[in-house]
Amino acid sequence: MSEVLRVTKTFFAYLKRPDLYPELGRKIIKNIFNRNAAFKGKEKTNFWASSIAVTQETAINNLFGKDCIPFSEQFATEFQTALQKQNTCPIKMGGAGALELIYAACEYTQSKNVLETGVAYGWSSFAALQSLTTRNGHLYSSDMPYLGQDGDQYVGYVVPEDLKKNWRLFRHADRESLPKIFLYQKEFDVVHYDSDKAYEGMFWAYGELYKHLRKGGVFISDDINDNSAFQDFCEKNAIEPTVISFEGKYIGVFVKD
Ligand SMILES: C[S@@+](CC[C@H](N)C(=O)[O-])C[C@H]1O[C@@H](n2cnc3c(N)ncnc32)[C@H](O)[C@@H]1O
């Protein structure tokens, strides 16, 4: 699909969804006035991240005192079913985060409430719910659907049906979803950020997620290498995070003091 056609399709899809007008306005302003601000500090952060990065196995071991068991082996049957669903999905969406890390964080904190931004196929949702349901806990997710692709109905496509009763999905942009989620639940054991990858959106959401993370809770952010929002947020709050090198990108994680 050509770029012009894609942008036009996305624009008209937005027009059909008044609840997403605030995000449409923000996107227009960002694209006109602030196009490069999304990548602010990228070079600095990549240098910093590469100097301290460890593997997912080391991070799970150091932070949670556990071995890293591949999610695809620990939940082999469910994983294969999810993979088959992804392969037959007519819409192509963003890839999975570090499932072992998410699952281990939920187990470590004995989570009852987890908040994530960014669902797409729902791999991270699947990992969190797999742990949460053993305690009848709940996952609150925010995801702004793939409007240009008519992808709304496929958000969370790989999440097993029997886990969905413990899942609350808010289908708006984070700036609208997060305040709604906080009306239902104020404190979380684990927060996982994996949605808007622009500096401003990340920095804003980190502040919101951090405020609502309990002491001893785990904060995870995917794709911290796109700009310096995660590094700047940690420095501002005197947090010493663990950085994980994962499939050609970096993930940031810390336990809240
Ligand atoms: C990388 S994917 C998430 C992958 C998912 N965590 C997983 O492990 O399978 C990013 C998702 O964030 C959503 N997204 C992007 N910007 C957003 C925003 N401002 N608010 C809410 N969701 C957003 C995209 O629509 C996409 O579904």
GROMACS .gro file of C-alpha atoms and ligand atoms in nm:
model
  284
    1MET     CA    1   0.000   0.000   0.000
    2SER     CA    2   0.142   0.341  -0.090
    3GLU     CA    3   0.218   0.585   0.194
    4VAL     CA    4  -0.045   0.835   0.072
    5LEU     CA    5  -0.313   0.565   0.056
    6ARG     CA    6  -0.219   0.437   0.403
    7VAL     CA    7  -0.234   0.785   0.558
    8THR     CA    8  -0.566   0.860   0.385
    9LYS     CA    9  -0.716   0.531   0.502
   10THR     CA   10  -0.599   0.590   0.858
   11PHE     CA   11  -0.736   0.946   0.855
   12PHE     CA   12  -1.085   0.833   0.743
   13ALA     CA   13  -1.079   0.548   0.993
   14TYR     CA   14  -1.010   0.806   1.267
   15LEU     CA   15  -1.301   1.019   1.147
   16LYS     CA   16  -1.539   0.727   1.210
   17ARG     CA   17  -1.421   0.710   1.574
   18PRO     CA   18  -1.503   1.031   1.768
   19ASP     CA   19  -1.358   0.873   2.083
   20LEU     CA   20  -1.018   0.882   1.909
   21TYR     CA   21  -1.038   1.248   1.796
   22PRO     CA   22  -0.808   1.368   2.079
   23GLU     CA   23  -0.536   1.128   1.954
   24LEU     CA   24  -0.596   1.236   1.593
   25GLY     CA   25  -0.544   1.599   1.698
   26ARG     CA   26  -0.221   1.512   1.882
   27LYS     CA   27  -0.093   1.315   1.582
   28ILE     CA   28  -0.164   1.599   1.339
   29ILE     CA   29   0.014   1.852   1.564
   30LYS     CA   30   0.309   1.616   1.616
   31ASN     CA   31   0.349   1.549   1.245
   32ILE     CA   32   0.332   1.915   1.149
   33PHE     CA   33   0.540   2.079   1.421
   34ASN     CA   34   0.736   1.813   1.602
   35ARG     CA   35   0.824   1.533   1.364
   36ASN     CA   36   1.176   1.458   1.489
   37ALA     CA   37   1.110   1.510   1.860
   38ALA     CA   38   0.999   1.145   1.882
   39PHE     CA   39   1.363   1.033   1.859
   40LYS     CA   40   1.506   1.286   2.104
   41GLY     CA   41   1.823   1.158   2.275
   42LYS     CA   42   1.831   0.830   2.078
   43GLU     CA   43   2.208   0.827   2.025
   44LYS     CA   44   2.289   0.907   2.390
   45THR     CA   45   2.057   0.633   2.514
   46ASN     CA   46   2.189   0.367   2.279
   47PHE     CA   47   2.540   0.437   2.402
   48TRP     CA   48   2.425   0.421   2.766
   49ALA     CA   49   2.210   0.109   2.716
   50SER     CA   50   2.479  -0.083   2.531
   51SER     CA   51   2.728  -0.013   2.810
   52ILE     CA   52   2.511  -0.169   3.084
   53ALA     CA   53   2.287  -0.420   2.902
   54VAL     CA   54   2.251  -0.779   3.022
   55THR     CA   55   2.059  -1.075   2.883
   56GLN     CA   56   1.699  -1.149   2.979
   57GLU     CA   57   1.824  -1.460   3.165
   58THR     CA   58   2.066  -1.254   3.379
   59ALA     CA   59   1.804  -0.990   3.454
   60ILE     CA   60   1.544  -1.245   3.568
   61ASN     CA   61   1.807  -1.417   3.780
   62ASN     CA   62   1.937  -1.095   3.941
   63LEU     CA   63   1.603  -0.922   3.995
   64PHE     CA   64   1.374  -1.212   4.080
   65GLY     CA   65   1.614  -1.489   4.185
   66LYS     CA   66   1.466  -1.728   3.929
   67ASP     CA   67   1.583  -1.918   3.623
   68CYS     CA   68   1.448  -1.803   3.288
   69ILE     CA   69   1.233  -2.080   3.141
   70PRO     CA   70   1.127  -2.018   2.780
   71PHE     CA   71   0.757  -1.928   2.780
   72SER     CA   72   0.714  -2.142   2.468
   73GLU     CA   73   0.831  -2.447   2.666
   74GLN     CA   74   0.662  -2.373   2.997
   75PHE     CA   75   0.323  -2.330   2.829
   76ALA     CA   76   0.394  -2.530   2.516
   77THR     CA   77   0.038  -2.625   2.416
   78GLU     CA   78  -0.110  -2.279   2.475
   79PHE     CA   79   0.187  -2.118   2.301
   80GLN     CA   80   0.153  -2.333   1.989
   81THR     CA   81  -0.218  -2.256   1.965
   82ALA     CA   82  -0.142  -1.882   1.998
   83LEU     CA   83   0.128  -1.904   1.733
   84GLN     CA   84  -0.110  -2.073   1.492
   85LYS     CA   85  -0.366  -1.798   1.553
   86GLN     CA   86  -0.106  -1.530   1.485
   87ASN     CA   87  -0.004  -1.702   1.161
   88THR     CA   88  -0.361  -1.706   1.035
   89CYS     CA   89  -0.443  -1.350   1.143
   90PRO     CA   90  -0.526  -1.138   0.836
   91ILE     CA   91  -0.379  -0.826   1.000
   92LYS     CA   92  -0.007  -0.782   1.064
   93MET     CA   93   0.071  -0.617   1.397
   94GLY     CA   94   0.364  -0.537   1.629
   95GLY     CA   95   0.573  -0.822   1.766
   96ALA     CA   96   0.592  -0.972   2.113
   97GLY     CA   97   0.795  -0.836   2.403
   98ALA     CA   98   1.001  -1.040   2.648
   99LEU     CA   99   0.738  -1.290   2.761
  100GLU     CA  100   0.960  -1.463   3.017
  101LEU     CA  101   1.038  -1.128   3.185
  102ILE     CA  102   0.671  -1.028   3.204
  103TYR     CA  103   0.567  -1.368   3.339
  104ALA     CA  104   0.852  -1.372   3.593
  105ALA     CA  105   0.767  -1.018   3.712
  106CYS     CA  106   0.405  -1.121   3.774
  107GLU     CA  107   0.514  -1.434   3.961
  108TYR     CA  108   0.776  -1.244   4.165
  109THR     CA  109   0.524  -0.983   4.281
  110GLN     CA  110   0.243  -1.240   4.314
  111SER     CA  111   0.048  -0.992   4.107
  112LYS     CA  112  -0.321  -0.927   4.155
  113ASN     CA  113  -0.332  -0.625   3.925
  114VAL     CA  114  -0.119  -0.557   3.620
  115LEU     CA  115  -0.135  -0.265   3.375
  116GLU     CA  116   0.001  -0.274   3.022
  117THR     CA  117   0.000  -0.031   2.733
  118GLY     CA  118   0.019  -0.180   2.382
  119VAL     CA  119  -0.154  -0.510   2.308
  120ALA     CA  120  -0.142  -0.581   1.931
  121TYR     CA  121  -0.171  -0.963   1.895
  122GLY     CA  122  -0.166  -0.987   2.275
  123TRP     CA  123   0.154  -1.181   2.349
  124SER     CA  124   0.241  -0.972   2.653
  125SER     CA  125  -0.124  -0.992   2.768
  126PHE     CA  126  -0.108  -1.371   2.734
  127ALA     CA  127   0.212  -1.386   2.947
  128ALA     CA  128   0.072  -1.163   3.224
  129LEU     CA  129  -0.268  -1.335   3.229
  130GLN     CA  130  -0.107  -1.678   3.246
  131SER     CA  131   0.034  -1.579   3.586
  132LEU     CA  132  -0.253  -1.355   3.704
  133THR     CA  133  -0.531  -1.609   3.659
  134THR     CA  134  -0.373  -1.845   3.913
  135ARG     CA  135  -0.457  -1.576   4.176
  136ASN     CA  136  -0.774  -1.457   4.003
  137GLY     CA  137  -0.595  -1.128   3.938
  138HIS     CA  138  -0.670  -0.884   3.658
  139LEU     CA  139  -0.489  -0.736   3.363
  140TYR     CA  140  -0.584  -0.385   3.248
  141SER     CA  141  -0.466  -0.310   2.894
  142SER     CA  142  -0.468   0.003   2.682
  143ASP     CA  143  -0.441  -0.025   2.305
  144MET     CA  144  -0.527   0.210   2.028
  145PRO     CA  145  -0.619  -0.019   1.741
  146TYR     CA  146  -0.462  -0.039   1.399
  147LEU     CA  147  -0.716   0.188   1.239
  148GLY     CA  148  -0.566   0.193   0.891
  149GLN     CA  149  -0.588  -0.185   0.869
  150ASP     CA  150  -0.938  -0.227   1.020
  151GLY     CA  151  -0.751  -0.421   1.287
  152ASP     CA  152  -0.972  -0.338   1.584
  153GLN     CA  153  -1.127  -0.682   1.613
  154TYR     CA  154  -0.788  -0.855   1.611
  155VAL     CA  155  -0.636  -0.674   1.909
  156GLY     CA  156  -0.549  -0.949   2.156
  157TYR     CA  157  -0.610  -1.220   1.893
  158VAL     CA  158  -0.366  -1.472   2.046
  159VAL     CA  159  -0.490  -1.441   2.406
  160PRO     CA  160  -0.640  -1.781   2.501
  161GLU     CA  161  -1.019  -1.765   2.548
  162ASP     CA  162  -1.009  -1.906   2.902
  163LEU     CA  163  -0.783  -1.620   3.019
  164LYS     CA  164  -1.007  -1.342   2.887
  165LYS     CA  165  -1.237  -1.333   3.190
  166ASN     CA  166  -0.950  -1.177   3.388
  167TRP     CA  167  -0.877  -0.916   3.121
  168ARG     CA  168  -1.007  -0.562   3.080
  169LEU     CA  169  -0.914  -0.405   2.749
  170PHE     CA  170  -0.950  -0.027   2.698
  171ARG     CA  171  -0.953   0.056   2.328
  172HIS     CA  172  -0.839   0.416   2.324
  173ALA     CA  173  -0.510   0.603   2.308
  174ASP     CA  174  -0.317   0.584   2.637
  175ARG     CA  175  -0.392   0.947   2.722
  176GLU     CA  176  -0.762   0.858   2.730
  177SER     CA  177  -0.733   0.495   2.845
  178LEU     CA  178  -0.504   0.541   3.144
  179PRO     CA  179  -0.727   0.787   3.335
  180LYS     CA  180  -1.020   0.548   3.271
  181ILE     CA  181  -0.823   0.249   3.398
  182PHE     CA  182  -0.722   0.439   3.714
  183LEU     CA  183  -1.090   0.487   3.794
  184TYR     CA  184  -1.119   0.108   3.823
  185GLN     CA  185  -0.784   0.032   3.985
  186LYS     CA  186  -0.540   0.271   4.152
  187GLU     CA  187  -0.244   0.049   4.235
  188PHE     CA  188  -0.061  -0.212   4.031
  189ASP     CA  189   0.197  -0.482   4.102
  190VAL     CA  190   0.349  -0.473   3.754
  191VAL     CA  191   0.333  -0.212   3.478
  192HIS     CA  192   0.446  -0.283   3.123
  193TYR     CA  193   0.484  -0.006   2.866
  194ASP     CA  194   0.480  -0.105   2.497
  195SER     CA  195   0.261   0.143   2.304
  196ASP     CA  196   0.342   0.491   2.167
  197LYS     CA  197   0.717   0.498   2.092
  198ALA     CA  198   0.760   0.876   2.072
  199TYR     CA  199   0.959   1.061   2.344
  200GLU     CA  200   0.674   1.275   2.470
  201GLY     CA  201   0.421   0.993   2.485
  202MET     CA  202   0.665   0.766   2.668
  203PHE     CA  203   0.778   1.026   2.921
  204TRP     CA  204   0.420   1.123   3.000
  205ALA     CA  205   0.303   0.763   3.040
  206TYR     CA  206   0.605   0.663   3.253
  207GLY     CA  207   0.506   0.928   3.509
  208GLU     CA  208   0.148   0.800   3.520
  209LEU     CA  209   0.249   0.435   3.545
  210TYR     CA  210   0.512   0.503   3.812
  211LYS     CA  211   0.262   0.693   4.030
  212HIS     CA  212   0.030   0.393   4.025
  213LEU     CA  213   0.294   0.123   4.077
  214ARG     CA  214   0.314  -0.008   4.432
  215LYS     CA  215   0.639  -0.016   4.628
  216GLY     CA  216   0.815  -0.340   4.540
  217GLY     CA  217   0.626  -0.352   4.209
  218VAL     CA  218   0.800  -0.407   3.877
  219PHE     CA  219   0.822  -0.144   3.601
  220ILE     CA  220   0.901  -0.269   3.249
  221SER     CA  221   0.933  -0.068   2.930
  222ASP     CA  222   0.991  -0.214   2.586
  223ASP     CA  223   1.189  -0.033   2.313
  224ILE     CA  224   1.374   0.210   2.539
  225ASN     CA  225   1.627   0.262   2.257
  226ASP     CA  226   1.397   0.469   2.032
  227ASN     CA  227   1.477   0.786   2.233
  228SER     CA  228   1.607   0.880   2.580
  229ALA     CA  229   1.269   0.899   2.758
  230PHE     CA  230   1.337   0.595   2.979
  231GLN     CA  231   1.691   0.699   3.063
  232ASP     CA  232   1.583   1.058   3.138
  233PHE     CA  233   1.290   0.937   3.349
  234CYS     CA  234   1.518   0.710   3.555
  235GLU     CA  235   1.777   0.985   3.605
  236LYS     CA  236   1.510   1.234   3.708
  237ASN     CA  237   1.377   0.994   3.970
  238ALA     CA  238   1.718   0.858   4.084
  239ILE     CA  239   1.629   0.508   3.963
  240GLU     CA  240   1.902   0.262   3.866
  241PRO     CA  241   1.735   0.037   3.610
  242THR     CA  242   1.841  -0.291   3.458
  243VAL     CA  243   1.873  -0.275   3.080
  244ILE     CA  244   1.811  -0.592   2.880
  245SER     CA  245   1.941  -0.650   2.532
  246PHE     CA  246   1.662  -0.836   2.352
  247GLU     CA  247   1.623  -0.919   1.983
  248GLY     CA  248   1.813  -0.613   1.862
  249LYS     CA  249   1.650  -0.363   2.096
  250TYR     CA  250   1.664  -0.269   2.465
  251ILE     CA  251   1.411  -0.323   2.742
  252GLY     CA  252   1.425  -0.128   3.069
  253VAL     CA  253   1.316  -0.275   3.402
  254PHE     CA  254   1.334  -0.185   3.770
  255VAL     CA  255   1.172  -0.273   4.101
  256LYS     CA  256   1.020   0.035   4.270
  257ASP     CA  257   1.189   0.125   4.602
  258LIG     C1  258   0.450  -0.334   1.979
  258LIG     S1  259   0.279  -0.340   1.982
  258LIG     C2  260   0.244  -0.416   2.136
  258LIG     C3  261   0.291  -0.558   2.144
  258LIG     C4  262   0.241  -0.633   2.266
  258LIG     N1  263   0.282  -0.570   2.390
  258LIG     C5  264   0.287  -0.778   2.262
  258LIG     O1  265   0.377  -0.815   2.338
  258LIG     O2  266   0.231  -0.854   2.182
  258LIG     C6  267   0.232  -0.173   2.010
  258LIG     C7  268   0.081  -0.147   2.023
  258LIG     O3  269   0.062  -0.017   2.080
  258LIG     C8  270  -0.049   0.047   2.016
  258LIG     N2  271  -0.034   0.192   2.032
  258LIG     C9  272   0.048   0.277   1.966
  258LIG     N3  273   0.033   0.402   2.010
  258LIG    C10  274  -0.061   0.399   2.109
  258LIG    C11  275  -0.121   0.496   2.194
  258LIG     N4  276  -0.087   0.624   2.187
  258LIG     N5  277  -0.212   0.454   2.283
  258LIG    C12  278  -0.247   0.323   2.293
  258LIG     N6  279  -0.194   0.225   2.214
  258LIG    C13  280  -0.103   0.263   2.123
  258LIG    C14  281  -0.042  -0.003   1.872
  258LIG     O4  282  -0.167   0.007   1.813
  258LIG    C15  283   0.005  -0.148   1.892
  258LIG     O5  284  -0.106  -0.232   1.900
   0.00000   0.00000   0.00000
